[in-house]
Short mmCIF file of C-alpha atoms and ligand atoms in Angstrom, two decimals:
data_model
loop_
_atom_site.label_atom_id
_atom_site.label_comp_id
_atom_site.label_asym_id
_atom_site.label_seq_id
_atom_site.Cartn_x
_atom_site.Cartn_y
_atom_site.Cartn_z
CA UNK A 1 15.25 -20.25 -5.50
CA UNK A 2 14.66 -18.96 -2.05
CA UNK A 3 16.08 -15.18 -1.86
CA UNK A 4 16.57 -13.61 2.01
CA UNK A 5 17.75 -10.41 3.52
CA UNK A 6 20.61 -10.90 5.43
CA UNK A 7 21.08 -8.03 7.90
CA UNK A 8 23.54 -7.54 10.65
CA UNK A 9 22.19 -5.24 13.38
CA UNK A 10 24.38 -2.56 15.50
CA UNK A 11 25.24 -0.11 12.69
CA UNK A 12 24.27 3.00 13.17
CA UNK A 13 22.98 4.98 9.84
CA UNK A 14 23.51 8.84 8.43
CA UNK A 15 22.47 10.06 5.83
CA UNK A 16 19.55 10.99 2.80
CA UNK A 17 17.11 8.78 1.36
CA UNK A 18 14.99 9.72 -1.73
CA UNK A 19 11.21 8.84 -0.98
CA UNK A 20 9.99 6.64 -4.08
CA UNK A 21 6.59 7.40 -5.31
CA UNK A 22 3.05 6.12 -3.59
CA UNK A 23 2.38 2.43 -4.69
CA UNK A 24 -1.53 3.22 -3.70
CA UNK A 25 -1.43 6.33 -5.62
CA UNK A 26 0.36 5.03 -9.10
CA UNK A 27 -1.63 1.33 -8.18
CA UNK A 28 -5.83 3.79 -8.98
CA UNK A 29 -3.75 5.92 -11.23
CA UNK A 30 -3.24 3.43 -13.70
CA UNK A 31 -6.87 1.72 -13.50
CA UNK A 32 -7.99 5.06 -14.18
CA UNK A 33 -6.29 5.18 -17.83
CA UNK A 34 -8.78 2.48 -18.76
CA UNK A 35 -12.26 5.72 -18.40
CA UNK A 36 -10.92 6.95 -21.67
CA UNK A 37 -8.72 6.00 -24.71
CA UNK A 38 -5.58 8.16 -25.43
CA UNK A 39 -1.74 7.92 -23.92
CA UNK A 40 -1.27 8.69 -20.36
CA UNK A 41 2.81 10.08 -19.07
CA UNK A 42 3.48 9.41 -15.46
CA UNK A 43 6.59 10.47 -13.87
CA UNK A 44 8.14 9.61 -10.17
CA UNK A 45 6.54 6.58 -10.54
CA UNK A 46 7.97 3.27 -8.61
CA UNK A 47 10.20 0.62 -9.33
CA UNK A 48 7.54 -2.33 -7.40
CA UNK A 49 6.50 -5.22 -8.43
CA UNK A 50 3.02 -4.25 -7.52
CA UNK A 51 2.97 -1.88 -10.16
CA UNK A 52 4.17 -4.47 -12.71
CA UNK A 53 1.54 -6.53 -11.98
CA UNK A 54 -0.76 -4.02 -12.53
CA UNK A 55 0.83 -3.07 -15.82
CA UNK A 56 0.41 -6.82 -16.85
CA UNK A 57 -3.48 -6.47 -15.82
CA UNK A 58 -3.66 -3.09 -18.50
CA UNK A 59 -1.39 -5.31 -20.88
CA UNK A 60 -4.01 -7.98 -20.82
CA UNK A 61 -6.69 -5.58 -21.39
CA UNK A 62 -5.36 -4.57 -24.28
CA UNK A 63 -3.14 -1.26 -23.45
CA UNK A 64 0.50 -0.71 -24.69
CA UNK A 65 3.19 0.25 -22.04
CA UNK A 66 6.54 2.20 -22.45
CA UNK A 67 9.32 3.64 -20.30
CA UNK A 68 10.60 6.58 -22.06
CA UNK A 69 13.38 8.10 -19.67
CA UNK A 70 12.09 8.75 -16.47
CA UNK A 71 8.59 8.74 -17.94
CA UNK A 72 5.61 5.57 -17.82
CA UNK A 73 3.40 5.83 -20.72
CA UNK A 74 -0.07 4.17 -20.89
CA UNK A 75 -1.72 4.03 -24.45
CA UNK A 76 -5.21 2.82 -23.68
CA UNK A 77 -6.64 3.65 -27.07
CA UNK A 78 -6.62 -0.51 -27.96
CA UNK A 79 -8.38 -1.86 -24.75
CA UNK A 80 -10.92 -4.50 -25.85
CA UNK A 81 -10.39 -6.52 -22.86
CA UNK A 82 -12.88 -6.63 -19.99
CA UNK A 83 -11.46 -9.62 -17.73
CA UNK A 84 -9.19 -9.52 -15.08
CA UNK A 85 -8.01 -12.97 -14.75
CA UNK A 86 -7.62 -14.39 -11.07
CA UNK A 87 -3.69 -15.01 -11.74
CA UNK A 88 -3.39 -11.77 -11.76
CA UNK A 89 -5.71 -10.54 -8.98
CA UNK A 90 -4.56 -13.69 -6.59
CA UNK A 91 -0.94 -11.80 -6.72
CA UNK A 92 -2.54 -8.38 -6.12
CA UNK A 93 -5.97 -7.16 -4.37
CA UNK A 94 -5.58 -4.23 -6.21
CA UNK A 95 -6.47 -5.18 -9.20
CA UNK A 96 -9.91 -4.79 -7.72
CA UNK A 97 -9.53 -1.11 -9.27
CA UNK A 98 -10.29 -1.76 -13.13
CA UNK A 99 -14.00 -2.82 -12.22
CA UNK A 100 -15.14 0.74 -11.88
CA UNK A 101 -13.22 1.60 -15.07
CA UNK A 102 -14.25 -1.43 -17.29
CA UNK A 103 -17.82 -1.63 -16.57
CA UNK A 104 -18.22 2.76 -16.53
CA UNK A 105 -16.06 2.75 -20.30
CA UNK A 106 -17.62 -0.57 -21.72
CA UNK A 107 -20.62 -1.25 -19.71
CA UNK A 108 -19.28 -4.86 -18.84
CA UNK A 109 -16.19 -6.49 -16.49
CA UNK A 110 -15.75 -10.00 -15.76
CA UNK A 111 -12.99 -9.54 -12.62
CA UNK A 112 -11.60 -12.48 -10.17
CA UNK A 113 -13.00 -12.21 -6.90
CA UNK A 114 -10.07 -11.27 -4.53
CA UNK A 115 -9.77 -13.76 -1.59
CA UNK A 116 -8.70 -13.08 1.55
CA UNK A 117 -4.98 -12.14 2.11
CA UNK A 118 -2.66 -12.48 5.00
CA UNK A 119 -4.01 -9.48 7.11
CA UNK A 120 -7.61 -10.15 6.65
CA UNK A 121 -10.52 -11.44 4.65
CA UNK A 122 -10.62 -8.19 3.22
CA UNK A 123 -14.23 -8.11 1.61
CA UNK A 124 -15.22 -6.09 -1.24
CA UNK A 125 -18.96 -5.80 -0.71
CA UNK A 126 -18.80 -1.93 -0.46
CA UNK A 127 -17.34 -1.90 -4.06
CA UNK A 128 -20.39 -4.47 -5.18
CA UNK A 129 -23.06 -2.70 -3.62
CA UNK A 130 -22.17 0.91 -4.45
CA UNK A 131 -21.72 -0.24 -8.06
CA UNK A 132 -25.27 -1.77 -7.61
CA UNK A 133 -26.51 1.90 -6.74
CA UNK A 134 -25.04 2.86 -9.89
CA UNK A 135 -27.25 0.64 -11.76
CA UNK A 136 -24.32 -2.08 -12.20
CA UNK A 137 -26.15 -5.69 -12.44
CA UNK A 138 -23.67 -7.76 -10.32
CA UNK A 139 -24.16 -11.70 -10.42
CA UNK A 140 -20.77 -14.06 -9.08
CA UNK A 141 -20.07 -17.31 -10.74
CA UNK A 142 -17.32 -19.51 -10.77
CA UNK A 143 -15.46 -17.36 -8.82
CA UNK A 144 -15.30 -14.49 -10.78
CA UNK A 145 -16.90 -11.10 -10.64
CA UNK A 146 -19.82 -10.62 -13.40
CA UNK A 147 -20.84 -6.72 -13.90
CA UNK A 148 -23.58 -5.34 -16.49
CA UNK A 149 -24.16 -1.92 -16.80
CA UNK A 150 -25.66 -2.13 -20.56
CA UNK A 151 -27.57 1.23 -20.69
CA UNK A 152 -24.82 2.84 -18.59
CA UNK A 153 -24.49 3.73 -14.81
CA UNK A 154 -26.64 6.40 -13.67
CA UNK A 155 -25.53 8.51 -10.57
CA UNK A 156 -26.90 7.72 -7.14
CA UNK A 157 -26.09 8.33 -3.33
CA UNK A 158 -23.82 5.89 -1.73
CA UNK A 159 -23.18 5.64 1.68
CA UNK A 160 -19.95 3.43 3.20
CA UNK A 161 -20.44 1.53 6.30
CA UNK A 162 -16.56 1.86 6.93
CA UNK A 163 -14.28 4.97 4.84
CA UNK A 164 -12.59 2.64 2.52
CA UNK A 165 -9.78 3.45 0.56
CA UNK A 166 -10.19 1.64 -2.86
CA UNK A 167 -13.78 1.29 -2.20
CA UNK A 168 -13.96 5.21 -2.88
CA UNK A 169 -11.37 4.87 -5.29
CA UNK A 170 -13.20 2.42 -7.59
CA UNK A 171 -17.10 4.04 -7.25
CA UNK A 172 -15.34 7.16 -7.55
CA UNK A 173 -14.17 6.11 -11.29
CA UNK A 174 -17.30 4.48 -11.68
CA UNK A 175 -18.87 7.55 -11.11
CA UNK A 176 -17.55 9.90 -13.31
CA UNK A 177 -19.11 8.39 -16.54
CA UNK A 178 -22.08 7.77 -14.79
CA UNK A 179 -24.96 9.78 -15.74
CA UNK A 180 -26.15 12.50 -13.54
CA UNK A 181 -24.63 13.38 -9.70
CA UNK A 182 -23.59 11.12 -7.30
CA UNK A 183 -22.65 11.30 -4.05
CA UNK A 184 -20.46 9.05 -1.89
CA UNK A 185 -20.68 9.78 1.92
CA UNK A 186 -18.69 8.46 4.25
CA UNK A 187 -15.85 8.35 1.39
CA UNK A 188 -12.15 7.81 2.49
CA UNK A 189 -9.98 10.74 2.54
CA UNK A 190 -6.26 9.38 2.18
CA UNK A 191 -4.14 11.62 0.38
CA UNK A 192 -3.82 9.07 -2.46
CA UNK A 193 -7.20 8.88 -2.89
CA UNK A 194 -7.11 13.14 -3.66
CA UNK A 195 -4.40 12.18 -5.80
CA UNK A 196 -6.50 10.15 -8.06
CA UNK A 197 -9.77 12.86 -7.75
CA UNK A 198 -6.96 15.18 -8.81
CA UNK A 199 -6.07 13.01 -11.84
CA UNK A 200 -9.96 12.29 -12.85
CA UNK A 201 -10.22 16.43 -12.89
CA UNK A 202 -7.29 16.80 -15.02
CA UNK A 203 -9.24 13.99 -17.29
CA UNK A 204 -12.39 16.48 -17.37
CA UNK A 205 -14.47 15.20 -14.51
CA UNK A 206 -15.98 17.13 -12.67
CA UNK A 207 -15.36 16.07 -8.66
CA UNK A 208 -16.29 18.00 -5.33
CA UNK A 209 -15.50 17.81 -1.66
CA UNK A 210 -11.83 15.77 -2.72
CA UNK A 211 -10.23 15.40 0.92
CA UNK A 212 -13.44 15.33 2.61
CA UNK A 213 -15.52 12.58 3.60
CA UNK A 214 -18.75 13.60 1.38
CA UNK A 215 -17.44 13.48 -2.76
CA UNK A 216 -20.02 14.96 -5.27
CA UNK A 217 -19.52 13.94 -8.51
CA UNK A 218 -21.37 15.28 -11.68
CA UNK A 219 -21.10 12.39 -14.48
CA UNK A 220 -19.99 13.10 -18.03
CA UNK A 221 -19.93 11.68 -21.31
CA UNK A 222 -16.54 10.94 -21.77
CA UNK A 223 -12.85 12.07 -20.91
CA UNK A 224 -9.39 12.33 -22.27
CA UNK A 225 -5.93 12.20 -20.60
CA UNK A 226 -4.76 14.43 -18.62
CA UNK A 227 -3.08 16.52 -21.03
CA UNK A 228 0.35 17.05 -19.28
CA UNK A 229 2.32 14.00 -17.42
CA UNK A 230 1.18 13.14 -13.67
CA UNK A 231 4.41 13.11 -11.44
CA UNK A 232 3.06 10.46 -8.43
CA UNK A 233 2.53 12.12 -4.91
CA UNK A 234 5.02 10.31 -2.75
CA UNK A 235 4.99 7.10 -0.49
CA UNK A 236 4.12 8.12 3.03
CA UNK A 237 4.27 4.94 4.16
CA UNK A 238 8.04 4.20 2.55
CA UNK A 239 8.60 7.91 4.43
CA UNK A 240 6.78 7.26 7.94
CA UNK A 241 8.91 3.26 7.79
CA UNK A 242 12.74 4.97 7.51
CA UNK A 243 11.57 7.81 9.90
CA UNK A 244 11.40 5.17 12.86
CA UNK A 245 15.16 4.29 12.14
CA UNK A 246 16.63 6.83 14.75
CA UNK A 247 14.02 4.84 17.31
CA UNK A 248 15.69 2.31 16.90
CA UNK A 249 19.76 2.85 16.03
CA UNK A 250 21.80 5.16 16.60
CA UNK A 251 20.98 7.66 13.08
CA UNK A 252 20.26 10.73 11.61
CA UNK A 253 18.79 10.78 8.76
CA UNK A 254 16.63 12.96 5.80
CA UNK A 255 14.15 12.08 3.91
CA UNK A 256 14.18 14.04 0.44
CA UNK A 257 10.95 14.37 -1.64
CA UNK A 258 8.58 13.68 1.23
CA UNK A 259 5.41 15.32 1.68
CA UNK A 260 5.11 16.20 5.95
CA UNK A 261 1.43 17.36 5.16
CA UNK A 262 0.66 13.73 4.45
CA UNK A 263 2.62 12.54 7.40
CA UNK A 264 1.06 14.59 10.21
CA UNK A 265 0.07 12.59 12.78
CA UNK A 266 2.88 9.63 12.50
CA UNK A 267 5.12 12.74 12.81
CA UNK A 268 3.38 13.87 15.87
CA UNK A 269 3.45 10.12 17.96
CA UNK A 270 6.75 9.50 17.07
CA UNK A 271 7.84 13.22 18.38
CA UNK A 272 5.70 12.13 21.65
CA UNK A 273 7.94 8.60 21.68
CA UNK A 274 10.99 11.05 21.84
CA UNK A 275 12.35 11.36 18.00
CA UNK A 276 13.50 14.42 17.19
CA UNK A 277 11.72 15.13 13.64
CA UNK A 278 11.86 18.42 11.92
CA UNK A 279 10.31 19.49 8.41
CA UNK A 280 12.22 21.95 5.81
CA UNK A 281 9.71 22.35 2.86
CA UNK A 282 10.42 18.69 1.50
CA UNK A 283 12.91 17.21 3.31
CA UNK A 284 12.30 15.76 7.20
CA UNK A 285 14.94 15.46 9.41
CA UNK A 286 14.78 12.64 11.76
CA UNK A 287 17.35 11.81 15.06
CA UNK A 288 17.20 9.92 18.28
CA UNK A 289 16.21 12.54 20.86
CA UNK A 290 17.19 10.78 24.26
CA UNK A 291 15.09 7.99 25.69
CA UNK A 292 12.71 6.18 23.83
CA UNK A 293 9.26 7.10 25.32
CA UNK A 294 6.28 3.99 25.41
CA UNK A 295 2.93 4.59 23.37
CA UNK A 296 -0.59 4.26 23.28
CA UNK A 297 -1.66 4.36 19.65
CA UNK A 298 -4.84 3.05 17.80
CA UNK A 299 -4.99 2.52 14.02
CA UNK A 300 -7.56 4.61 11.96
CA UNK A 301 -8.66 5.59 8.44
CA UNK A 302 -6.43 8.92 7.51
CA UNK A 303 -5.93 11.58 9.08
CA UNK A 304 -5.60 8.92 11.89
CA UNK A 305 -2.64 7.05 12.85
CA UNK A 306 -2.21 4.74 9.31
CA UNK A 307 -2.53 0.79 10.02
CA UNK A 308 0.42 0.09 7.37
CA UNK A 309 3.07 1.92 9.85
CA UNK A 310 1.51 -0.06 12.53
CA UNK A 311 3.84 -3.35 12.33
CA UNK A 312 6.62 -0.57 11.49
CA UNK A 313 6.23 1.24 14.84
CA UNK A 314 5.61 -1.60 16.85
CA UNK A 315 9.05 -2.81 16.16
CA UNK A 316 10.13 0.36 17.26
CA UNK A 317 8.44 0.18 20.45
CA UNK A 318 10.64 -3.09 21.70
CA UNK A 319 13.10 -0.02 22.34
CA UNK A 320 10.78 2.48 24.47
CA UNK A 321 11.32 1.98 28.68
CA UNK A 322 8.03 0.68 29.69
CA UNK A 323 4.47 -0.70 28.27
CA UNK A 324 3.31 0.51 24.98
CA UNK A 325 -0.35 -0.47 23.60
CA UNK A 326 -1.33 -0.65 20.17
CA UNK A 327 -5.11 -0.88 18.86
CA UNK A 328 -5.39 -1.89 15.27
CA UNK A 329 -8.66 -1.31 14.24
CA UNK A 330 -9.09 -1.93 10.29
CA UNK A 331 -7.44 -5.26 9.89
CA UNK A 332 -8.42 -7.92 12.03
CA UNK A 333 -5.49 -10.10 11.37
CA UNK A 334 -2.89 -7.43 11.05
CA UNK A 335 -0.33 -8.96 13.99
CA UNK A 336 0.90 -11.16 12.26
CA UNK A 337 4.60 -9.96 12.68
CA UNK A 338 4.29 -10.29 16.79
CA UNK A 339 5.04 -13.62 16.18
CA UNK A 340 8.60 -13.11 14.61
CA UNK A 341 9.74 -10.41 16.74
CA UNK A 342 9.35 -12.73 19.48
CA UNK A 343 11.56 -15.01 17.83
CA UNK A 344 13.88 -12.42 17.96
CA UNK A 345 13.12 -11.29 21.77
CA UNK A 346 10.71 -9.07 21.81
CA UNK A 347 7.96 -8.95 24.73
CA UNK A 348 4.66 -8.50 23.70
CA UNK A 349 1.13 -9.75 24.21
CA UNK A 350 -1.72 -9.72 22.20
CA UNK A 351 -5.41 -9.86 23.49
CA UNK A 352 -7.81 -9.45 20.50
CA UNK A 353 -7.12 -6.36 18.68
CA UNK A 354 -4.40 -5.23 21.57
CA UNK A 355 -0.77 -5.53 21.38
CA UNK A 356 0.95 -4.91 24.73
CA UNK A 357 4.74 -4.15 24.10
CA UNK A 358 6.90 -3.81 26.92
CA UNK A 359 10.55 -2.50 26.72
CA UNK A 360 13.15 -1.89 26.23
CA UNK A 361 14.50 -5.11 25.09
CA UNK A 362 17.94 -5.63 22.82
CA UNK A 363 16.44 -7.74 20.02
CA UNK A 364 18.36 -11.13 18.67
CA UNK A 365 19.20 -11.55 15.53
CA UNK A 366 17.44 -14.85 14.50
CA UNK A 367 15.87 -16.44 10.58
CA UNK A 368 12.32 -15.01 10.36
CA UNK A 369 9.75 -15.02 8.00
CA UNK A 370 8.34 -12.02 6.66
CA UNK A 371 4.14 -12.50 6.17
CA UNK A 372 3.32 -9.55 4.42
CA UNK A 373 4.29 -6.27 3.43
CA UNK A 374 4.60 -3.94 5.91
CA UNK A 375 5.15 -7.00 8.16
CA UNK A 376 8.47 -7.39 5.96
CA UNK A 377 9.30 -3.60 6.68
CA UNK A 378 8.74 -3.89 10.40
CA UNK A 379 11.55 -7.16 10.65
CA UNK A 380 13.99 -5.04 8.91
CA UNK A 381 13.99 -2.49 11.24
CA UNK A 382 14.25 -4.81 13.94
CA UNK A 383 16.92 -6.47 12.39
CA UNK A 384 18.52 -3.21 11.99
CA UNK A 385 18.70 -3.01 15.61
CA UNK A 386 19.10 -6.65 16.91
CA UNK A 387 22.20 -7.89 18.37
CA UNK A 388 23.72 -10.08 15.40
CA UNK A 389 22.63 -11.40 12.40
CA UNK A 390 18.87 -11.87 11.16
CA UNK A 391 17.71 -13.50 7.90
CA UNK A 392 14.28 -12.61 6.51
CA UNK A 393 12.30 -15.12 4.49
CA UNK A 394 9.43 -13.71 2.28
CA UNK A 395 10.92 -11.00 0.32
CA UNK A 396 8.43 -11.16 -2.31
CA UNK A 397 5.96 -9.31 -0.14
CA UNK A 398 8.53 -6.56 0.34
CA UNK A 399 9.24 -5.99 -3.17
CA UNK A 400 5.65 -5.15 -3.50
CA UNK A 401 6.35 -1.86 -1.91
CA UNK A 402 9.49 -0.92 -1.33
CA UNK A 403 11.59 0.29 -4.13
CA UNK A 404 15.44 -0.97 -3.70
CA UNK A 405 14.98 -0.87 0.68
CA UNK A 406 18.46 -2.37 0.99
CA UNK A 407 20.14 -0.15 -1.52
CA UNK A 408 18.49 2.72 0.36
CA UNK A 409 19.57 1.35 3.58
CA UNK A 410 23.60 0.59 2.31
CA UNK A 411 23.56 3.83 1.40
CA UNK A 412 23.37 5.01 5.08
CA UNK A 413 25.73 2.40 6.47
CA UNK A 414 23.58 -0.52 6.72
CA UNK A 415 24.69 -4.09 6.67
CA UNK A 416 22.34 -5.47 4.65
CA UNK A 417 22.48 -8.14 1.73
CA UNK A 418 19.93 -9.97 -0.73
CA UNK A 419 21.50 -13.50 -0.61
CA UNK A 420 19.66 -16.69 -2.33
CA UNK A 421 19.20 -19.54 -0.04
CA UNK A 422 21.33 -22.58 -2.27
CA UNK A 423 20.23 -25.77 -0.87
CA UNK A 424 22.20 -29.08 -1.40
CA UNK A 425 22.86 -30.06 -5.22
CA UNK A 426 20.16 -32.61 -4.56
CA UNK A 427 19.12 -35.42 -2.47
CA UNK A 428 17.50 -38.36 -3.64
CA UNK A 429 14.03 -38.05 -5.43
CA UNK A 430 13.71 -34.65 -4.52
CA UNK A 431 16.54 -32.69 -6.00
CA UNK A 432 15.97 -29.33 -7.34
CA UNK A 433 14.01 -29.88 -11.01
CA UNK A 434 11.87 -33.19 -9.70
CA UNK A 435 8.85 -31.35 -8.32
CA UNK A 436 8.88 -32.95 -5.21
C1 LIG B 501 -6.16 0.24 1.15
O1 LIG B 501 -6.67 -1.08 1.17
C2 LIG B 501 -4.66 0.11 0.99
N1 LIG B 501 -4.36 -0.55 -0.28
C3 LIG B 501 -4.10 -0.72 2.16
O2 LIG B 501 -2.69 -0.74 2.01
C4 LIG B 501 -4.44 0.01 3.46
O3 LIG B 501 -3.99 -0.76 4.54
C5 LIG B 501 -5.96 0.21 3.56
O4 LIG B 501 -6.43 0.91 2.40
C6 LIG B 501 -6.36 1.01 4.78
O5 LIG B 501 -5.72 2.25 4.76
C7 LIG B 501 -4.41 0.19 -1.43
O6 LIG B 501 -4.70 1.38 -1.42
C8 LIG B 501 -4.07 -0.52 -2.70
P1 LIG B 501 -10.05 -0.57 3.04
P2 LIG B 501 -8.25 -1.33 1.08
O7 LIG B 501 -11.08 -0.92 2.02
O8 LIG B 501 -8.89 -0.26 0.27
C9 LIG B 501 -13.34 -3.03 5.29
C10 LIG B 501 -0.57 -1.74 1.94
O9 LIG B 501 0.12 -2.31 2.81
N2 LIG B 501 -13.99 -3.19 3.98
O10 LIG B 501 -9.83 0.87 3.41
O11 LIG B 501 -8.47 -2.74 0.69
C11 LIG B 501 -12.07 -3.87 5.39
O12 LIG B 501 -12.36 -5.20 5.78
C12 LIG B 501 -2.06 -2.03 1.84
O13 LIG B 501 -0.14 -0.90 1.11
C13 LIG B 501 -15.20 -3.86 3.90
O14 LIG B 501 -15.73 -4.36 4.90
O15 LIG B 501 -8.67 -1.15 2.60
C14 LIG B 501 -11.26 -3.15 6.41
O16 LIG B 501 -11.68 -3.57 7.71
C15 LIG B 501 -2.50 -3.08 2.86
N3 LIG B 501 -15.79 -4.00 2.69
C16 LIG B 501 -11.65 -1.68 6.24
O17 LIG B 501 -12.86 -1.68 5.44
C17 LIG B 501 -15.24 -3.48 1.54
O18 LIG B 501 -15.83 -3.60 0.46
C18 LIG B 501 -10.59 -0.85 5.53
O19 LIG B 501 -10.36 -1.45 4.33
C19 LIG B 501 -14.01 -2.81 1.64
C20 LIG B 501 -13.39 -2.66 2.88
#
């Protein structure tokens, strides 16, 4: 059964919305609970379907999983498993993250190669070769991932051609079982990627230079849990999306729980497009402040300008008077949601990694189909501010990310519905239940 958003534009919103916990932070978080046996409490953690999947992955590995209250335990102590079947990594590239684990605990991993995804072909060679450093024997066959490591890793310099997030995340893991130092320059420095350094340390390992772009880390023998529960940093990408809203409708809104430090320069571009955004300890207020203002933005790896608000802001930049241009730089197929908002009106051109958006324009409602995640995110705020009513197709890439976005949205006067697409009781050979 085909679910959609239904949304009907023109509403303006008030109110508080609770930021959920990262999905990239909880997504390393838990492939980290495979370095070392023991039960691992997480707290603030969210409600996505991301994180189910990856709670299937530990489940096939062997681990036990509970929901006590408001708190996500991990028991790792029975993990035999060292395969991470391609069911499971087709639905989620994430599950990229247990190799470092698997093959730094047990010396082996047998992981599905990840293919490409909607936004790019998203290769992995930086995780491959810097486990290769670490003395990792790597050999691909039948479309799976083979890694050896049967006298252990042994620390080593690594150097990334490009800052990559889970790149760092997974040598990173690797590393810290690995004997001896290594060091990873070049390493990414988002704020979820501390988050997990942070965790690692609370595990025993011994980590410098988190935050930077140069990590030493000094291998150990083993770990434990952290011996206290983890509460999960929150999602500044859920927090930078609902910050556009005033850009767009007529709202004034907080977001509660939010961490501004992580948020800096998003904060700072959408001030310069005219929002009015202040920061109390950890709540941000956001409101319309006059006339939208047009951009020129380029994507980069944090502290930059973050590629998954990029869809996000573009829809928000349909609304400024005059030409806005937006560079995306890490994905090279990451404009995908152009196409739908100029279903829906919108007036932009793309050459090569350039969108040119010129405003403002009052966006149509119209039926559009969301392509992937943050591409989902972006329609619904254009669909909050289109003229009418707007159906968006896809949902199963939003509810990778975004814990309960209409329920969050209702709650600040939004007209917004999940509705399931019922199509006729049948017709001919291909009523529902015949395959066809
Ligand atoms: C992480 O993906 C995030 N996912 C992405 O969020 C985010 O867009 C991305 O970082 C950039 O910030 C998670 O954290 C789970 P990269 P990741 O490796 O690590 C190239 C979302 O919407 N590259 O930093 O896969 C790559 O092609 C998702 O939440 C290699 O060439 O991204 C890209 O051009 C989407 N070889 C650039 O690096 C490699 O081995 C950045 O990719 C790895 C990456």
């Amino acid at each position: 059964m085909r679910e959609y958003l239904e949304i009907e534009g023109g509403y303006s919103l008030s109110g508080e919305i609770v930021v959920s916990g990262a999905k990239n932070a909880v997504l390393p978080a838990l492939a980290a609970t495979l370095l070392a046996p023991g039960r691992y409490r997480f707290t603030n953690w969210p409600r996505l379907r991301d994180l189910c999947t990856m709670l299937e992955l530990l489940g096939h590995l062997g681990a036990r999983v509970e929901v006590r209250g408001e708190v996500l335990e991990v028991d790792t102590s029975t993990v035999e498993g060292m395969e991470a079947p391609y069911e499971l990594v087709r639905r989620m590239r994430a599950s990229i993250l247990v190799l470092g684990p698997l093959v730094a605990r047990f010396g082996r991993a047998r992981v599905a190669m990840p293919g490409g995804c909607p936004i790019g072909k998203r290769p992995v060679d930086f995780h491959l070769r810097g486990l290769e450093r670490l003395g990792a024997r790597i050999t691909l066959e039948h479309g799976y991932i083979l890694t050896r490591a049967d006298e252990g890793l042994r620390g080593a310099e690594i150097v990334f051609d490009f800052p990559s997030v889970t790149a760092t995340e997974n040598l990173m893991m690797a590393a810290v079982l690995a004997r001896g130092r290594t060091e990873i320059h070049n390493a990414a420095r988002e704020p979820e990627v501390v988050f997990l350094g942070e965790m690692l340390r609370a595990m025993g390992a011994r980590i410098e230079g988190l935050g930077t772009d140069h990590l030493i880390i000094h291998g150990r023998n083993e770990l434990s849990p952290p011996p206290a529960p983890l509460s999960i940093i929150p999602d500044r990408i859920e927090a930078g999306t609902y910050l556009m809203l005033p850009g767009l409708i007529p709202a004034e809104i907080t977001l509660v729980g939010a961490e501004a430090a992580h948020l800096e320069t998003p904060i700072a571009r959408l001030r310069e497009a005219g929002l009015e955004i202040e920061v109390e300890g950890n709540r941000i207020h956001a409101r319309a402040g006059g006339r939208l203002r047009p951009l020129r933005l380029a994507t980069a790896p944090y502290p930059g300008f973050p590629t998954d608000l990029q869809a996000q802001i573009m829809a928000l930049l349909t609304r400024a008077q005059g030409l806005s241009f937006i560079t995306e730089n890490l994905f090279e197929k990451r404009f995908q949601h152009v196409f739908e908002l100029r279903r829906m009106g919108a007036d932009i051109e793309v050459d090569e990694r350039t969108a040119v958006i010129r405003g403002p324009v009052m966006l149509q409602g119209a039926e559009v189909e969301a392509t992937d995640l943050r591409a989902s995110a972006c329609l619904v705020l254009a669909a909050l501010s289109a003229e009418g009513i707007t159906r968006i197709y896809g949902l199963e890439h939003l509810d990778r990310g975004y814990e309960g976005m209409e329920k969050k949205l209702r709650a600040l006067g939004a007209r917004i519905e999940r509705k399931r697409y019922e199509g006729p009781a049948s017709f001919g050979p291909c009523g529902p239940g015949s395959g066809g």
